[in-house]
mmCIF file of C-alpha atoms in Angstrom:
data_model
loop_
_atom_site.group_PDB
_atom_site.id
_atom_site.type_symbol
_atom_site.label_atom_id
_atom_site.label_comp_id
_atom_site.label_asym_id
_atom_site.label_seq_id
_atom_site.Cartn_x
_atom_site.Cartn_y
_atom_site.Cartn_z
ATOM 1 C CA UNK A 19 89.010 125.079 86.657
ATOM 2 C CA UNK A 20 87.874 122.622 83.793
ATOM 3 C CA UNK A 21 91.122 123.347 81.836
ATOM 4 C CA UNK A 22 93.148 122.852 85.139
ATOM 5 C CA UNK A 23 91.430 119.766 85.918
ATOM 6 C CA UNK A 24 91.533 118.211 81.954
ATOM 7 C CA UNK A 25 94.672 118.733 82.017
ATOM 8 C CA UNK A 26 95.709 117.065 85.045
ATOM 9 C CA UNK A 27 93.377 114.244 83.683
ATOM 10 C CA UNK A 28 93.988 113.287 80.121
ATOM 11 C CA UNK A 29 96.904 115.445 79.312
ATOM 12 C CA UNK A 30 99.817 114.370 81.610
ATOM 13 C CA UNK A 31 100.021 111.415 83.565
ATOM 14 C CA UNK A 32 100.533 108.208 80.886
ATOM 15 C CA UNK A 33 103.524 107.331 78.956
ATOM 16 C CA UNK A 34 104.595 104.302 77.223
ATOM 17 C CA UNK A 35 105.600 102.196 80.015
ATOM 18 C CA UNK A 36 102.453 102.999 82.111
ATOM 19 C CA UNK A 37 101.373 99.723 82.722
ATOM 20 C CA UNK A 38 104.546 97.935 83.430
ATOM 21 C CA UNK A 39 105.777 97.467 87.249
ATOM 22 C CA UNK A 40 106.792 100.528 87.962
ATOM 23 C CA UNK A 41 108.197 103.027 90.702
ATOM 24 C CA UNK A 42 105.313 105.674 89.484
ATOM 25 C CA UNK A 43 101.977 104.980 91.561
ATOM 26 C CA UNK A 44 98.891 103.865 90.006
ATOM 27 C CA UNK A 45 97.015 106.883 90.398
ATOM 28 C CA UNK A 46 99.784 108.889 88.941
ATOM 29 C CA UNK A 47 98.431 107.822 84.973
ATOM 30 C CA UNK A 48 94.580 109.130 85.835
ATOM 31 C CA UNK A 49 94.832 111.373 88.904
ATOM 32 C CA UNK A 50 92.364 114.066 88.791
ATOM 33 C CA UNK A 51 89.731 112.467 86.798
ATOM 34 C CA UNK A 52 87.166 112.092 89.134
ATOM 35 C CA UNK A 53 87.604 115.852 90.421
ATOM 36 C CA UNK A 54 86.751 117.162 87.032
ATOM 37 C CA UNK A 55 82.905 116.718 87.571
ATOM 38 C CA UNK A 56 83.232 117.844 91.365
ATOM 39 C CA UNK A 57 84.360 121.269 90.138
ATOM 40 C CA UNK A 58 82.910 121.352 87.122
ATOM 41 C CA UNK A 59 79.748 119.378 86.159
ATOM 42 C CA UNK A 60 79.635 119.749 82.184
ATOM 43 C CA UNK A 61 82.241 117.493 80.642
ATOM 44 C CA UNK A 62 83.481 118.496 76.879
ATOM 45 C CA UNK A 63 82.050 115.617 74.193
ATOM 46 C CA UNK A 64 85.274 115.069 73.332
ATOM 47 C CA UNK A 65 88.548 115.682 75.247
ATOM 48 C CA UNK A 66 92.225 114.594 73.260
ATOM 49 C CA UNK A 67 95.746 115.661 74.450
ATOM 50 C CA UNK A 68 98.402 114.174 72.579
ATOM 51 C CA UNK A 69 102.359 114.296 73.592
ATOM 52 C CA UNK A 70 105.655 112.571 74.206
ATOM 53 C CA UNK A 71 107.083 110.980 77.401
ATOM 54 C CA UNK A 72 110.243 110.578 79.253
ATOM 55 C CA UNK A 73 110.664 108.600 82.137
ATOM 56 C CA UNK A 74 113.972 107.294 84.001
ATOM 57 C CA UNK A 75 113.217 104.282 85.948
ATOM 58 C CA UNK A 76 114.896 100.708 86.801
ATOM 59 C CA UNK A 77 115.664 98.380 83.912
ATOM 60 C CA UNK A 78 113.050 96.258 85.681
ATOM 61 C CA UNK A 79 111.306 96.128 89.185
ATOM 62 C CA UNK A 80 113.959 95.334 91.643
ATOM 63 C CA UNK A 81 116.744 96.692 89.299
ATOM 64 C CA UNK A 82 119.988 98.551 89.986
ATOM 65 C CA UNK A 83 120.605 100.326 87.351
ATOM 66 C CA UNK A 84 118.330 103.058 85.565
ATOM 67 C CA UNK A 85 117.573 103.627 82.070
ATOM 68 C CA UNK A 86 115.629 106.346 80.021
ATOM 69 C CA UNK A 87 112.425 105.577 77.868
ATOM 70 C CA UNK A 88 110.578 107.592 75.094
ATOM 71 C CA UNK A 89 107.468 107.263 73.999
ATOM 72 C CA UNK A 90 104.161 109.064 72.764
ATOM 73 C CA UNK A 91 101.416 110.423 75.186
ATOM 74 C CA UNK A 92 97.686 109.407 74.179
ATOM 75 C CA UNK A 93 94.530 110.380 76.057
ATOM 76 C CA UNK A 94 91.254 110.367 73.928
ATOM 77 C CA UNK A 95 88.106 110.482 76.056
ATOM 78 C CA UNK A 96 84.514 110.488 74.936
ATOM 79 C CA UNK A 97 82.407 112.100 77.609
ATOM 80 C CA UNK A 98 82.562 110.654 80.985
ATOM 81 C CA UNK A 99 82.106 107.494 79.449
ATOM 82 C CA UNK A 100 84.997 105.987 77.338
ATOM 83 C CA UNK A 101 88.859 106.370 77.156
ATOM 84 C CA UNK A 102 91.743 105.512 75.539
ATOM 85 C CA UNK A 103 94.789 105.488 76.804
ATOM 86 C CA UNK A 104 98.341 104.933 77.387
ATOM 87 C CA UNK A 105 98.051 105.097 80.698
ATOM 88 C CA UNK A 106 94.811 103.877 81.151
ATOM 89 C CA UNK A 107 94.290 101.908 78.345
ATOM 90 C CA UNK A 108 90.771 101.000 76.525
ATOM 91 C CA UNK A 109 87.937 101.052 79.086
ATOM 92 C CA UNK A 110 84.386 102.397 80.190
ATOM 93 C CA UNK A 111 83.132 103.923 82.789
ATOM 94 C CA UNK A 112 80.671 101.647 83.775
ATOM 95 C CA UNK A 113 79.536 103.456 87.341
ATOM 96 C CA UNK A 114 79.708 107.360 87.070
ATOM 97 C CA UNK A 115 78.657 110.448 89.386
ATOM 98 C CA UNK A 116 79.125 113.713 90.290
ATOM 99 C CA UNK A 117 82.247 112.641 92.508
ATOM 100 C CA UNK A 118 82.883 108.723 91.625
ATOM 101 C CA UNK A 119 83.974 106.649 88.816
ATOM 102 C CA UNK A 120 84.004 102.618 88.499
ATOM 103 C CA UNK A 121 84.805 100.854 85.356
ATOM 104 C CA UNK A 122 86.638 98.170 83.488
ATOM 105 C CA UNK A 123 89.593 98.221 80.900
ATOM 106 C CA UNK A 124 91.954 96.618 79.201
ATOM 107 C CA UNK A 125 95.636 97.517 79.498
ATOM 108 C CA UNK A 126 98.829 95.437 78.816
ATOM 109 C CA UNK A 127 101.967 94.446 80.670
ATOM 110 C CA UNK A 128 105.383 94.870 79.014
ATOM 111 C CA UNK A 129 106.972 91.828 80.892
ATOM 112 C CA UNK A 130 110.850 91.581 81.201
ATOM 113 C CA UNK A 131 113.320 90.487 79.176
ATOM 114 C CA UNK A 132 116.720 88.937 79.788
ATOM 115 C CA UNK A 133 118.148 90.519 77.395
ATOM 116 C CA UNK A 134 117.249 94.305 79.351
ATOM 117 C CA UNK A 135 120.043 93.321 82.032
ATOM 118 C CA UNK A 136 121.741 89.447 80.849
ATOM 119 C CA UNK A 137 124.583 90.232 83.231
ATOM 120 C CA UNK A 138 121.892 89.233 86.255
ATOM 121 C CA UNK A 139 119.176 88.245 84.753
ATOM 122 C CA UNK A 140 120.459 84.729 82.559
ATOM 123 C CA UNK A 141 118.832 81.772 83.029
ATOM 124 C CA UNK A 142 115.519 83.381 84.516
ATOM 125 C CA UNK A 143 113.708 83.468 81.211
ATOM 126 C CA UNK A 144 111.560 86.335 79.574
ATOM 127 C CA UNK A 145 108.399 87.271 80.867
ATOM 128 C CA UNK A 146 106.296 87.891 77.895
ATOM 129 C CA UNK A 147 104.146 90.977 77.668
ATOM 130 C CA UNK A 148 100.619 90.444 77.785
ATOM 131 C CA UNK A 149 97.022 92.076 77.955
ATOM 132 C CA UNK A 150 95.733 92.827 81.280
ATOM 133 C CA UNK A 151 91.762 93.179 82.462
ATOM 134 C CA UNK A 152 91.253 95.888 85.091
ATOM 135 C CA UNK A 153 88.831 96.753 87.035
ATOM 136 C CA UNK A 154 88.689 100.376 88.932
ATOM 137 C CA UNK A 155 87.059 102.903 90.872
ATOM 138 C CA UNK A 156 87.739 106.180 92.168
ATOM 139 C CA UNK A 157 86.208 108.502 94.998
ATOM 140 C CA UNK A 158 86.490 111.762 96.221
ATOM 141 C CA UNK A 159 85.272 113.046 99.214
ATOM 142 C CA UNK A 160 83.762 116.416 98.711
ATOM 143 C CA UNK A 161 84.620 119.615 96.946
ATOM 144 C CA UNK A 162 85.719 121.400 100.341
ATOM 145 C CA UNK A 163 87.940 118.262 101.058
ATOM 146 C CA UNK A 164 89.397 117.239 97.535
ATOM 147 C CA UNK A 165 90.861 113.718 98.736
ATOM 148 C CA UNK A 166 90.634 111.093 96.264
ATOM 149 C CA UNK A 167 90.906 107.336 97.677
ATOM 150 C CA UNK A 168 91.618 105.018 93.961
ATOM 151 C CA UNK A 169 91.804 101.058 93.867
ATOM 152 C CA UNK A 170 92.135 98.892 91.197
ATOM 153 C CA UNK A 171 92.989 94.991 90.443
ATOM 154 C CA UNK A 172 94.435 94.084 87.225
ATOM 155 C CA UNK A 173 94.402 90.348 85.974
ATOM 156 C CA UNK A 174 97.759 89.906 83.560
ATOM 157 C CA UNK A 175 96.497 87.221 80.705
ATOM 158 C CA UNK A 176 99.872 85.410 80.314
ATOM 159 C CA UNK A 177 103.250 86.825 80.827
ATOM 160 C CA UNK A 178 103.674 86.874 84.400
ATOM 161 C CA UNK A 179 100.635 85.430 84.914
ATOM 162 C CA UNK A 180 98.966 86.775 87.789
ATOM 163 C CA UNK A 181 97.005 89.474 89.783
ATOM 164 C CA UNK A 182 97.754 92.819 90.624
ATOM 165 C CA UNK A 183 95.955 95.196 92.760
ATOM 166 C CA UNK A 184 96.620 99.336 93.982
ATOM 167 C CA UNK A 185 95.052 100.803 96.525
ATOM 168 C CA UNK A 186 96.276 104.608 96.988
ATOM 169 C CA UNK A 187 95.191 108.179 97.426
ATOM 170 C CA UNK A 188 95.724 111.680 96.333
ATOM 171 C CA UNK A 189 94.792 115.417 97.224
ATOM 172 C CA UNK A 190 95.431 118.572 95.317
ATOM 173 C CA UNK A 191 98.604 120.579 97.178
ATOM 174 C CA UNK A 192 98.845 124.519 98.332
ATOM 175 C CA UNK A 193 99.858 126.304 96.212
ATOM 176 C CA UNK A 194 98.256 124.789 93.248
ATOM 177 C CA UNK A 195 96.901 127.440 90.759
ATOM 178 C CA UNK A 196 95.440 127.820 87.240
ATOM 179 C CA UNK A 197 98.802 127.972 85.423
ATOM 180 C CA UNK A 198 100.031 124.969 88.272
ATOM 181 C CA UNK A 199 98.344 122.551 89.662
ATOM 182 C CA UNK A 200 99.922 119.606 91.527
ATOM 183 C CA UNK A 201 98.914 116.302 93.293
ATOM 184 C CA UNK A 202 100.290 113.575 96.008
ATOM 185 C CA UNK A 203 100.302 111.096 97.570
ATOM 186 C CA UNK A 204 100.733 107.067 99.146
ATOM 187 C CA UNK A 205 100.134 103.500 97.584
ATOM 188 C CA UNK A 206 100.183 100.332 98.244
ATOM 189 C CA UNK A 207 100.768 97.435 95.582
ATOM 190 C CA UNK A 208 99.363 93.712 96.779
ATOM 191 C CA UNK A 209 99.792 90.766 94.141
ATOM 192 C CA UNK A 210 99.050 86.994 94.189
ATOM 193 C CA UNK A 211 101.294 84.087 94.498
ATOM 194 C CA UNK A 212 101.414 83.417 90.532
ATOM 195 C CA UNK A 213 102.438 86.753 90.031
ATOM 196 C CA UNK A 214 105.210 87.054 92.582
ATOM 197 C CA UNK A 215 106.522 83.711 91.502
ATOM 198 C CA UNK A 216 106.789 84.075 87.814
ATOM 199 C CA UNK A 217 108.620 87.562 88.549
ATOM 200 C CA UNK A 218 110.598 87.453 92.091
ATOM 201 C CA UNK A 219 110.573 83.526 92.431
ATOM 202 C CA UNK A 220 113.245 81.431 91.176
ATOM 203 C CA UNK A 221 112.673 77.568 90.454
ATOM 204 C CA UNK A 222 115.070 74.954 90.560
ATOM 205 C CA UNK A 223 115.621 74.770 86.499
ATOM 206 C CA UNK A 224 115.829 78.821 87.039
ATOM 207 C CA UNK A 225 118.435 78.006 90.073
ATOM 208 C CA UNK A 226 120.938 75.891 88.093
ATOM 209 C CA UNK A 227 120.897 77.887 84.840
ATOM 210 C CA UNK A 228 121.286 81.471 86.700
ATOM 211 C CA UNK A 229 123.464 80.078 89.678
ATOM 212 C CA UNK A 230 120.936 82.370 91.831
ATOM 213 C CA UNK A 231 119.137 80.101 94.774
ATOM 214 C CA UNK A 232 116.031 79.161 94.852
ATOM 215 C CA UNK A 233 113.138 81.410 96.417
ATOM 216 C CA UNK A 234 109.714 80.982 96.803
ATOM 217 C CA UNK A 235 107.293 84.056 96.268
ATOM 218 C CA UNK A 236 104.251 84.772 97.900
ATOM 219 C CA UNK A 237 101.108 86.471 98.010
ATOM 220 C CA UNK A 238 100.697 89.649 100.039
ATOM 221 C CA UNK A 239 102.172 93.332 99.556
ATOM 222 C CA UNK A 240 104.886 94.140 96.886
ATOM 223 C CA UNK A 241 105.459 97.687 97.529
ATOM 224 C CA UNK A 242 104.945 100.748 99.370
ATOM 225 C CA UNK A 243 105.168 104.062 97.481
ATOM 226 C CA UNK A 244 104.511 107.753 97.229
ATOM 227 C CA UNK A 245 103.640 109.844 94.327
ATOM 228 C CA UNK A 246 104.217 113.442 92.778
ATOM 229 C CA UNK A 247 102.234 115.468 90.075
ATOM 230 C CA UNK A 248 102.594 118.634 88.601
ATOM 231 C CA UNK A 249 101.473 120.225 85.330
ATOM 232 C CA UNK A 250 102.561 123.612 84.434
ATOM 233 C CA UNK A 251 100.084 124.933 81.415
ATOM 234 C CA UNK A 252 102.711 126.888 79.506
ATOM 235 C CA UNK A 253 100.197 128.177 77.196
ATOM 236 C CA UNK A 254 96.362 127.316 76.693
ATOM 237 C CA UNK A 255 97.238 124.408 74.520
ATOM 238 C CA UNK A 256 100.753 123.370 75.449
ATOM 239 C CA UNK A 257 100.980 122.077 78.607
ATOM 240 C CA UNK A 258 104.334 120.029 80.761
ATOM 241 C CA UNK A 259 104.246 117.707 83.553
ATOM 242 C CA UNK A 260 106.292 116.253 85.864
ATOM 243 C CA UNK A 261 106.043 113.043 87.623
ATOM 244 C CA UNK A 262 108.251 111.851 90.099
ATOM 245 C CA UNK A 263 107.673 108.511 92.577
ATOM 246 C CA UNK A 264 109.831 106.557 95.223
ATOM 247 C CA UNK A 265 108.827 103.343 95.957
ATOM 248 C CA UNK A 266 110.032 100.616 98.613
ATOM 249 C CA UNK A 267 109.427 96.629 97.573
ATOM 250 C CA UNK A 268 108.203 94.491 100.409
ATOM 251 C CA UNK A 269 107.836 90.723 101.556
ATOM 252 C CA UNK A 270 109.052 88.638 98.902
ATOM 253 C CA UNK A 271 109.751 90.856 96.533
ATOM 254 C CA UNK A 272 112.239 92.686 98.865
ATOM 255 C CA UNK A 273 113.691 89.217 99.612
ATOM 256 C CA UNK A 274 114.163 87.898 96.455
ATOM 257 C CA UNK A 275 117.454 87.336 94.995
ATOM 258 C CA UNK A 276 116.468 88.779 91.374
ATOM 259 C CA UNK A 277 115.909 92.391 93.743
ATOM 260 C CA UNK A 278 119.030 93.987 93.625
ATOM 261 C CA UNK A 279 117.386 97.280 95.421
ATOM 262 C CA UNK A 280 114.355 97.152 96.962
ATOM 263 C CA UNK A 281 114.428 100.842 97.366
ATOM 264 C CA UNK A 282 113.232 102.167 93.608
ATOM 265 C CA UNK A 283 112.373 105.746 92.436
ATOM 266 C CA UNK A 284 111.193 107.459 89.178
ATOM 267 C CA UNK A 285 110.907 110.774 87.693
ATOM 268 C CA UNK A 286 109.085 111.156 84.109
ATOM 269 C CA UNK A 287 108.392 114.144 81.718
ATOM 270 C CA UNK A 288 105.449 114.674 79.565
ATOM 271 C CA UNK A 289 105.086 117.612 76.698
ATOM 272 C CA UNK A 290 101.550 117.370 75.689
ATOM 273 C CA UNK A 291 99.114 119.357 73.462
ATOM 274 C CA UNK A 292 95.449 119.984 74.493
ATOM 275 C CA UNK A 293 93.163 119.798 71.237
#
């Protein structure tokens, strides 16, 4: 069960692009960590699973067309106290028990740039990528009832500016096993004003340079999603996992004229190696 669970953990749910907006739920890039200790109490010192990534996903959040990124997989954790991660990204455990974790990190935020899609996306401006404070915490409800209830809000230090937060939920499926385990389940995304602004808004210099018309973002929900894990461990080091994701943009991110879909989806492939 502690391989199983590791696995699920560390090995296979970050890629390169974690921390961008993305069709893939939040608790997609660190689902299972909290089970580890509710099925098995000792953690390893040390637990590192290296790997590569491929995702397909929108250009950007709101985007028509899809496009294909590669990257490398990282997940080094020291105890059940710090991690790094690509998924994650550098951050302790501050609050930690036999079936919770709470904690801070620091992650970044890739941005967009015109250049990704000029055709619709001249005039806007980049949004620079930037670091991003997060705080999280994660609970599951008992060993008999393996549901996992995750929230997090993320504070993006320039770029787009703003605050993000993910409230969402998972549980291990039937049919789950020691060679294949896999998880699901819903999110929600909310975000401030600044943020939906600086990345569905459109001001009036934005307006006359793009020829799109002006649109005022607000605060409240920016999507509605739900989420699909599953790791096949091909050997006892080599493990593969698949993570696929539909999501649905709401409010003024669904009304925006920068969203040329507000209906999104992504599927992502990880090839990992457990040390």
């Amino acid at each position: 069960m502690l391989i199983l669970i590791f696995a699920l953990v560390f090995g296979c749910s970050s890629r390169l692009h974690a921390q961008t907006p993305s069709p893939l739920q939040e608790w997609q890039y660190a689902s299972g960590i909290v089970l580890e200790k509710v099925f098995e109490p000792r953690v390893p010192a040390w637990q590192i699973i290296l790997g590569a990534s491929g995702i397909v996903q929108p250009l950007y959040d709101g985007a028509r067309p899809y496009h294909v990124e590669v990257g490398p997989t990282i997940n080094i954790r020291y105890e059940d106290l710090a991690f790094l991660s690509t998924g994650e990204g550098l951050g302790v455990d501050v609050f930690r028990g036999s079936n919770y974790r709470a904690g801070i990190a620091l992650g970044y935020d890739l941005g967009r740039r015109v250049s990704e899609y000029p055709s619709h996306l001249h005039g806007l401006g980049n949004i620079e990528p930037a670091p991003a404070a997060k705080l999280f915490v994660a609970y599951a409800i008992s060993k008999q009832f393996p549901l996992v209830i995750r929230a997090d809000a993320r504070r993006i230090l320039g770029g787009s500016d703003g605050t993000v937060g993910d409230l969402g939920a998972y549980v291990p499926l039937p049919g789950s096993s020691r060679r294949l385990a896999m998880f699901a389940g819903p999110s929600l995304t909310l975000v401030d004003a600044t943020y939906m602004q600086n990345t569905f808004g459109v001001g009036e210099a934005q307006s006359l340079r793009s020829g799109l018309r002006r649109f005022k973002g607000r605060a409240g929900l920016k999507s509605a999603g739900f989420g699909l894990s599953a790791t096949w461990f091909v050997t006892e080091h080599w493990l593969l996992n698949g993570d696929a994701a539909l999501s649905r943009l709401l409010g003024s991110a669904a009304r925006s004229p920068i969203t040329q879909s507000a209906s999104e989806g992504a599927l992502a492939v990880t090839v990992a190696y457990e040390f």
